[in-house]
């Protein structure tokens, strides 16, 4: 897939490797997210991609009031921005059970909701909340086939939802359905898979309601699947896109039907010319996510036939037909193959508008702990 190339007018003062965000592309992505959702009413975007308060404020300006996160640091960032409806979509165990109480004490106006998939943490959370004279919403995490977290719809899931409903200190908050196994490139195939997941969740919801167990919401979808869920007409369904905010090269290749632009890039410099056909950049895996395969780790829109052949902690060697055009000190813009962990590797990002630096945004929640 070919990606739009961007430029920065003056890079002399920019340290490399460093994050740059192209504001117009980001704004396009936020607006496209809303368009695909049919408005903001059902949107609950995940902040794990950017972890930036400045991005949350842009979403709030657009009327997106419900949000989702994976860490208490992200939850604190959301609360500090004025978000009052937060889902922490990560199983709480160990000290995080105590942190749920501390968060609610620190941010009493925020409606914190959490997820669970096991009887013991549910019992422990209920005990902690009851002792603090608090109540927290708990969503049952459903496993639709990824087998990462969650329970498959069935008897044990039914019993756990009943346990949540009956536990003082807890309130049944609905279902959480992340179908992370659905990465089908063709939209028809993806749609078929999503509808199968939804059918399971819908049938399970009906079983719960027949037992007089309330299901106030079902949070579903991810980057590639939330547009399919958006076509489902159900009053309790909430849509949970994630990477769409910044987008990246990985999803750009995987989902050609999505109209998003990689808004975050890494400014990098040539530091050596080992051969006539290779460039060495200051873009090691301490500056970008290394979970994609080497061939899919980064995209370079300005280069012809780039091939990453080596990456170490602080170095990246690539082969390109354009190597002769570059000398040490020259800059390039790279698109991460996986943007979410890339943004967490940096303290801040420069914001670019019309080719000029206009702002600096901290990566507010990159740490695991802020105050709670």
PDB file of C-alpha atoms in Angstrom, residues 150-326:
ATOM      1  CA  UNK A 150     -12.628 -13.561  28.870  1.00  0.00           C
ATOM      2  CA  UNK A 151     -15.044 -16.440  29.211  1.00  0.00           C
ATOM      3  CA  UNK A 152     -16.900 -18.017  26.295  1.00  0.00           C
ATOM      4  CA  UNK A 153     -20.679 -17.603  26.508  1.00  0.00           C
ATOM      5  CA  UNK A 154     -22.070 -20.469  28.554  1.00  0.00           C
ATOM      6  CA  UNK A 155     -22.758 -21.737  32.032  1.00  0.00           C
ATOM      7  CA  UNK A 156     -19.633 -20.458  33.775  1.00  0.00           C
ATOM      8  CA  UNK A 157     -20.016 -17.008  32.216  1.00  0.00           C
ATOM      9  CA  UNK A 158     -23.656 -16.973  33.308  1.00  0.00           C
ATOM     10  CA  UNK A 159     -22.691 -17.896  36.867  1.00  0.00           C
ATOM     11  CA  UNK A 160     -19.998 -15.207  36.996  1.00  0.00           C
ATOM     12  CA  UNK A 161     -22.421 -12.537  35.802  1.00  0.00           C
ATOM     13  CA  UNK A 162     -24.823 -13.708  38.498  1.00  0.00           C
ATOM     14  CA  UNK A 163     -21.998 -13.445  41.064  1.00  0.00           C
ATOM     15  CA  UNK A 164     -21.267  -9.886  39.976  1.00  0.00           C
ATOM     16  CA  UNK A 165     -24.960  -8.987  40.183  1.00  0.00           C
ATOM     17  CA  UNK A 166     -25.333 -10.448  43.669  1.00  0.00           C
ATOM     18  CA  UNK A 167     -22.120  -9.009  45.178  1.00  0.00           C
ATOM     19  CA  UNK A 168     -22.417  -5.972  47.482  1.00  0.00           C
ATOM     20  CA  UNK A 169     -19.998  -3.333  46.197  1.00  0.00           C
ATOM     21  CA  UNK A 170     -20.413  -4.436  42.586  1.00  0.00           C
ATOM     22  CA  UNK A 171     -22.958  -3.641  39.906  1.00  0.00           C
ATOM     23  CA  UNK A 172     -23.346  -5.654  36.710  1.00  0.00           C
ATOM     24  CA  UNK A 173     -22.259  -3.281  33.959  1.00  0.00           C
ATOM     25  CA  UNK A 174     -22.818  -5.374  30.846  1.00  0.00           C
ATOM     26  CA  UNK A 175     -20.528  -7.254  28.496  1.00  0.00           C
ATOM     27  CA  UNK A 176     -17.109  -6.530  27.001  1.00  0.00           C
ATOM     28  CA  UNK A 177     -16.446  -8.162  23.632  1.00  0.00           C
ATOM     29  CA  UNK A 178     -13.050  -7.669  21.981  1.00  0.00           C
ATOM     30  CA  UNK A 179     -12.662  -9.809  18.869  1.00  0.00           C
ATOM     31  CA  UNK A 180      -8.932  -9.338  18.394  1.00  0.00           C
ATOM     32  CA  UNK A 181      -8.695 -12.509  16.319  1.00  0.00           C
ATOM     33  CA  UNK A 182     -10.629 -10.910  13.445  1.00  0.00           C
ATOM     34  CA  UNK A 183      -8.003  -9.464  11.096  1.00  0.00           C
ATOM     35  CA  UNK A 184      -9.545 -10.458   7.777  1.00  0.00           C
ATOM     36  CA  UNK A 185      -8.337  -8.205   4.964  1.00  0.00           C
ATOM     37  CA  UNK A 186     -11.457  -8.581   2.832  1.00  0.00           C
ATOM     38  CA  UNK A 187     -14.379  -6.671   4.294  1.00  0.00           C
ATOM     39  CA  UNK A 188     -16.909  -9.391   3.424  1.00  0.00           C
ATOM     40  CA  UNK A 189     -14.889 -11.994   5.343  1.00  0.00           C
ATOM     41  CA  UNK A 190     -14.434  -9.637   8.287  1.00  0.00           C
ATOM     42  CA  UNK A 191     -18.128  -8.813   8.337  1.00  0.00           C
ATOM     43  CA  UNK A 192     -19.087 -12.482   8.401  1.00  0.00           C
ATOM     44  CA  UNK A 193     -16.710 -13.155  11.306  1.00  0.00           C
ATOM     45  CA  UNK A 194     -17.912 -10.133  13.274  1.00  0.00           C
ATOM     46  CA  UNK A 195     -21.561 -11.056  12.846  1.00  0.00           C
ATOM     47  CA  UNK A 196     -20.788 -14.527  14.191  1.00  0.00           C
ATOM     48  CA  UNK A 197     -19.195 -12.957  17.289  1.00  0.00           C
ATOM     49  CA  UNK A 198     -22.140 -10.631  17.714  1.00  0.00           C
ATOM     50  CA  UNK A 199     -24.626 -13.494  17.402  1.00  0.00           C
ATOM     51  CA  UNK A 200     -22.913 -15.262  20.317  1.00  0.00           C
ATOM     52  CA  UNK A 201     -22.925 -12.128  22.468  1.00  0.00           C
ATOM     53  CA  UNK A 202     -26.513 -11.265  21.557  1.00  0.00           C
ATOM     54  CA  UNK A 203     -27.761 -14.758  22.379  1.00  0.00           C
ATOM     55  CA  UNK A 204     -25.898 -14.703  25.695  1.00  0.00           C
ATOM     56  CA  UNK A 205     -27.346 -11.274  26.519  1.00  0.00           C
ATOM     57  CA  UNK A 206     -30.838 -12.663  25.898  1.00  0.00           C
ATOM     58  CA  UNK A 207     -30.134 -15.589  28.236  1.00  0.00           C
ATOM     59  CA  UNK A 208     -29.016 -13.189  30.970  1.00  0.00           C
ATOM     60  CA  UNK A 209     -32.084 -11.009  30.572  1.00  0.00           C
ATOM     61  CA  UNK A 210     -34.373 -14.049  30.774  1.00  0.00           C
ATOM     62  CA  UNK A 211     -32.924 -14.570  34.251  1.00  0.00           C
ATOM     63  CA  UNK A 212     -33.745 -10.933  35.082  1.00  0.00           C
ATOM     64  CA  UNK A 213     -30.059  -9.948  34.897  1.00  0.00           C
ATOM     65  CA  UNK A 214     -29.659  -6.470  33.476  1.00  0.00           C
ATOM     66  CA  UNK A 215     -27.208  -5.909  30.568  1.00  0.00           C
ATOM     67  CA  UNK A 216     -26.950  -2.116  30.185  1.00  0.00           C
ATOM     68  CA  UNK A 217     -24.176  -2.119  27.579  1.00  0.00           C
ATOM     69  CA  UNK A 218     -22.115  -4.291  25.261  1.00  0.00           C
ATOM     70  CA  UNK A 219     -18.755  -2.762  24.344  1.00  0.00           C
ATOM     71  CA  UNK A 220     -17.455  -4.299  21.136  1.00  0.00           C
ATOM     72  CA  UNK A 221     -14.978  -3.999  18.323  1.00  0.00           C
ATOM     73  CA  UNK A 222     -11.484  -2.831  17.551  1.00  0.00           C
ATOM     74  CA  UNK A 223      -9.692  -0.978  14.788  1.00  0.00           C
ATOM     75  CA  UNK A 224     -10.839  -3.065  11.847  1.00  0.00           C
ATOM     76  CA  UNK A 225     -14.079  -4.445  13.226  1.00  0.00           C
ATOM     77  CA  UNK A 226     -15.820  -1.486  14.839  1.00  0.00           C
ATOM     78  CA  UNK A 227     -17.197  -0.215  11.492  1.00  0.00           C
ATOM     79  CA  UNK A 228     -18.967  -3.570  11.088  1.00  0.00           C
ATOM     80  CA  UNK A 229     -20.452  -3.338  14.573  1.00  0.00           C
ATOM     81  CA  UNK A 230     -21.503   0.233  13.747  1.00  0.00           C
ATOM     82  CA  UNK A 231     -23.963  -1.164  11.194  1.00  0.00           C
ATOM     83  CA  UNK A 232     -25.743  -3.159  13.925  1.00  0.00           C
ATOM     84  CA  UNK A 233     -28.814  -1.415  15.309  1.00  0.00           C
ATOM     85  CA  UNK A 234     -28.826  -2.132  19.036  1.00  0.00           C
ATOM     86  CA  UNK A 235     -29.368   0.462  21.733  1.00  0.00           C
ATOM     87  CA  UNK A 236     -26.861  -1.038  24.205  1.00  0.00           C
ATOM     88  CA  UNK A 237     -23.995  -1.461  21.736  1.00  0.00           C
ATOM     89  CA  UNK A 238     -20.934   0.767  22.216  1.00  0.00           C
ATOM     90  CA  UNK A 239     -18.111   0.961  19.662  1.00  0.00           C
ATOM     91  CA  UNK A 240     -14.490   0.753  20.751  1.00  0.00           C
ATOM     92  CA  UNK A 241     -11.968   1.746  18.054  1.00  0.00           C
ATOM     93  CA  UNK A 242      -8.337   2.040  19.080  1.00  0.00           C
ATOM     94  CA  UNK A 243      -5.490   2.465  16.601  1.00  0.00           C
ATOM     95  CA  UNK A 244      -7.742   4.488  14.275  1.00  0.00           C
ATOM     96  CA  UNK A 245      -6.709   7.656  16.128  1.00  0.00           C
ATOM     97  CA  UNK A 246      -3.156   7.642  14.753  1.00  0.00           C
ATOM     98  CA  UNK A 247      -3.392   4.591  12.463  1.00  0.00           C
ATOM     99  CA  UNK A 248      -0.207   2.856  11.271  1.00  0.00           C
ATOM    100  CA  UNK A 249       1.428   1.004   8.405  1.00  0.00           C
ATOM    101  CA  UNK A 250       0.385  -2.397   9.725  1.00  0.00           C
ATOM    102  CA  UNK A 251      -3.323  -1.684   9.667  1.00  0.00           C
ATOM    103  CA  UNK A 252      -2.976   0.357   6.497  1.00  0.00           C
ATOM    104  CA  UNK A 253      -1.752  -2.765   4.708  1.00  0.00           C
ATOM    105  CA  UNK A 254      -4.266  -5.036   6.414  1.00  0.00           C
ATOM    106  CA  UNK A 255      -7.404  -2.934   5.963  1.00  0.00           C
ATOM    107  CA  UNK A 256      -7.434  -1.182   2.565  1.00  0.00           C
ATOM    108  CA  UNK A 257     -11.149  -0.416   3.037  1.00  0.00           C
ATOM    109  CA  UNK A 258     -10.474   1.959   5.948  1.00  0.00           C
ATOM    110  CA  UNK A 259     -10.019   5.654   5.145  1.00  0.00           C
ATOM    111  CA  UNK A 260      -7.489   6.566   7.811  1.00  0.00           C
ATOM    112  CA  UNK A 261      -4.101   8.248   7.466  1.00  0.00           C
ATOM    113  CA  UNK A 262      -0.989   7.421   9.536  1.00  0.00           C
ATOM    114  CA  UNK A 263      -0.884  10.682  11.489  1.00  0.00           C
ATOM    115  CA  UNK A 264       2.101   9.853  13.700  1.00  0.00           C
ATOM    116  CA  UNK A 265       5.522   9.399  12.164  1.00  0.00           C
ATOM    117  CA  UNK A 266       9.074   9.083  13.434  1.00  0.00           C
ATOM    118  CA  UNK A 267      11.619  11.627  12.301  1.00  0.00           C
ATOM    119  CA  UNK A 268      14.931   9.840  11.826  1.00  0.00           C
ATOM    120  CA  UNK A 269      18.349  10.784  10.439  1.00  0.00           C
ATOM    121  CA  UNK A 270      20.898   9.065   8.283  1.00  0.00           C
ATOM    122  CA  UNK A 271      23.970   8.419  10.414  1.00  0.00           C
ATOM    123  CA  UNK A 272      26.030   6.319   7.984  1.00  0.00           C
ATOM    124  CA  UNK A 273      26.269   5.107   4.366  1.00  0.00           C
ATOM    125  CA  UNK A 274      27.756   1.592   4.726  1.00  0.00           C
ATOM    126  CA  UNK A 275      27.372   0.720   1.025  1.00  0.00           C
ATOM    127  CA  UNK A 276      26.183   2.400  -2.152  1.00  0.00           C
ATOM    128  CA  UNK A 277      22.706   0.878  -1.712  1.00  0.00           C
ATOM    129  CA  UNK A 278      22.183   1.068   2.055  1.00  0.00           C
ATOM    130  CA  UNK A 279      21.476   3.710   4.681  1.00  0.00           C
ATOM    131  CA  UNK A 280      21.954   3.427   8.426  1.00  0.00           C
ATOM    132  CA  UNK A 281      19.436   5.429  10.465  1.00  0.00           C
ATOM    133  CA  UNK A 282      19.246   6.370  14.147  1.00  0.00           C
ATOM    134  CA  UNK A 283      16.004   4.406  14.409  1.00  0.00           C
ATOM    135  CA  UNK A 284      16.645   1.391  16.605  1.00  0.00           C
ATOM    136  CA  UNK A 285      14.034  -0.648  18.386  1.00  0.00           C
ATOM    137  CA  UNK A 286      14.301   1.587  21.432  1.00  0.00           C
ATOM    138  CA  UNK A 287      12.410   4.139  19.324  1.00  0.00           C
ATOM    139  CA  UNK A 288       9.796   1.998  17.569  1.00  0.00           C
ATOM    140  CA  UNK A 289       7.767  -1.106  18.270  1.00  0.00           C
ATOM    141  CA  UNK A 290       9.651  -4.254  17.319  1.00  0.00           C
ATOM    142  CA  UNK A 291       6.788  -6.745  17.461  1.00  0.00           C
ATOM    143  CA  UNK A 292       6.055  -6.615  13.699  1.00  0.00           C
ATOM    144  CA  UNK A 293       8.341  -8.690  11.499  1.00  0.00           C
ATOM    145  CA  UNK A 294      11.376  -6.782  10.239  1.00  0.00           C
ATOM    146  CA  UNK A 295       9.853  -6.425   6.774  1.00  0.00           C
ATOM    147  CA  UNK A 296       6.696  -4.839   8.244  1.00  0.00           C
ATOM    148  CA  UNK A 297       8.191  -2.861  11.115  1.00  0.00           C
ATOM    149  CA  UNK A 298       8.368   0.505   9.357  1.00  0.00           C
ATOM    150  CA  UNK A 299       7.239   2.152   6.139  1.00  0.00           C
ATOM    151  CA  UNK A 300       9.173   4.918   4.367  1.00  0.00           C
ATOM    152  CA  UNK A 301       6.841   6.723   1.923  1.00  0.00           C
ATOM    153  CA  UNK A 302       9.608   8.886   0.439  1.00  0.00           C
ATOM    154  CA  UNK A 303      11.858   5.958  -0.518  1.00  0.00           C
ATOM    155  CA  UNK A 304      11.735   3.652  -3.530  1.00  0.00           C
ATOM    156  CA  UNK A 305      11.785  -0.044  -2.706  1.00  0.00           C
ATOM    157  CA  UNK A 306      12.948   0.281   0.928  1.00  0.00           C
ATOM    158  CA  UNK A 307      13.910  -2.971   2.628  1.00  0.00           C
ATOM    159  CA  UNK A 308      14.865  -3.044   6.296  1.00  0.00           C
ATOM    160  CA  UNK A 309      17.684  -5.570   6.599  1.00  0.00           C
ATOM    161  CA  UNK A 310      18.893  -5.006  10.172  1.00  0.00           C
ATOM    162  CA  UNK A 311      17.722  -3.302  13.334  1.00  0.00           C
ATOM    163  CA  UNK A 312      19.479  -3.073  16.692  1.00  0.00           C
ATOM    164  CA  UNK A 313      18.895  -0.977  19.790  1.00  0.00           C
ATOM    165  CA  UNK A 314      19.962   2.327  18.217  1.00  0.00           C
ATOM    166  CA  UNK A 315      20.530   1.456  14.545  1.00  0.00           C
ATOM    167  CA  UNK A 316      18.454   0.555  11.527  1.00  0.00           C
ATOM    168  CA  UNK A 317      19.964  -0.475   8.200  1.00  0.00           C
ATOM    169  CA  UNK A 318      17.838  -0.384   5.091  1.00  0.00           C
ATOM    170  CA  UNK A 319      18.410  -1.007   1.424  1.00  0.00           C
ATOM    171  CA  UNK A 320      16.840   1.361  -1.081  1.00  0.00           C
ATOM    172  CA  UNK A 321      17.239   2.400  -4.710  1.00  0.00           C
ATOM    173  CA  UNK A 322      17.371   5.977  -3.388  1.00  0.00           C
ATOM    174  CA  UNK A 323      20.400   5.527  -1.137  1.00  0.00           C
ATOM    175  CA  UNK A 324      22.551   7.741  -3.386  1.00  0.00           C
ATOM    176  CA  UNK A 325      20.279  10.710  -2.653  1.00  0.00           C
ATOM    177  CA  UNK A 326      21.065  10.763   1.070  1.00  0.00           C
TER     178      UNK A 326
END
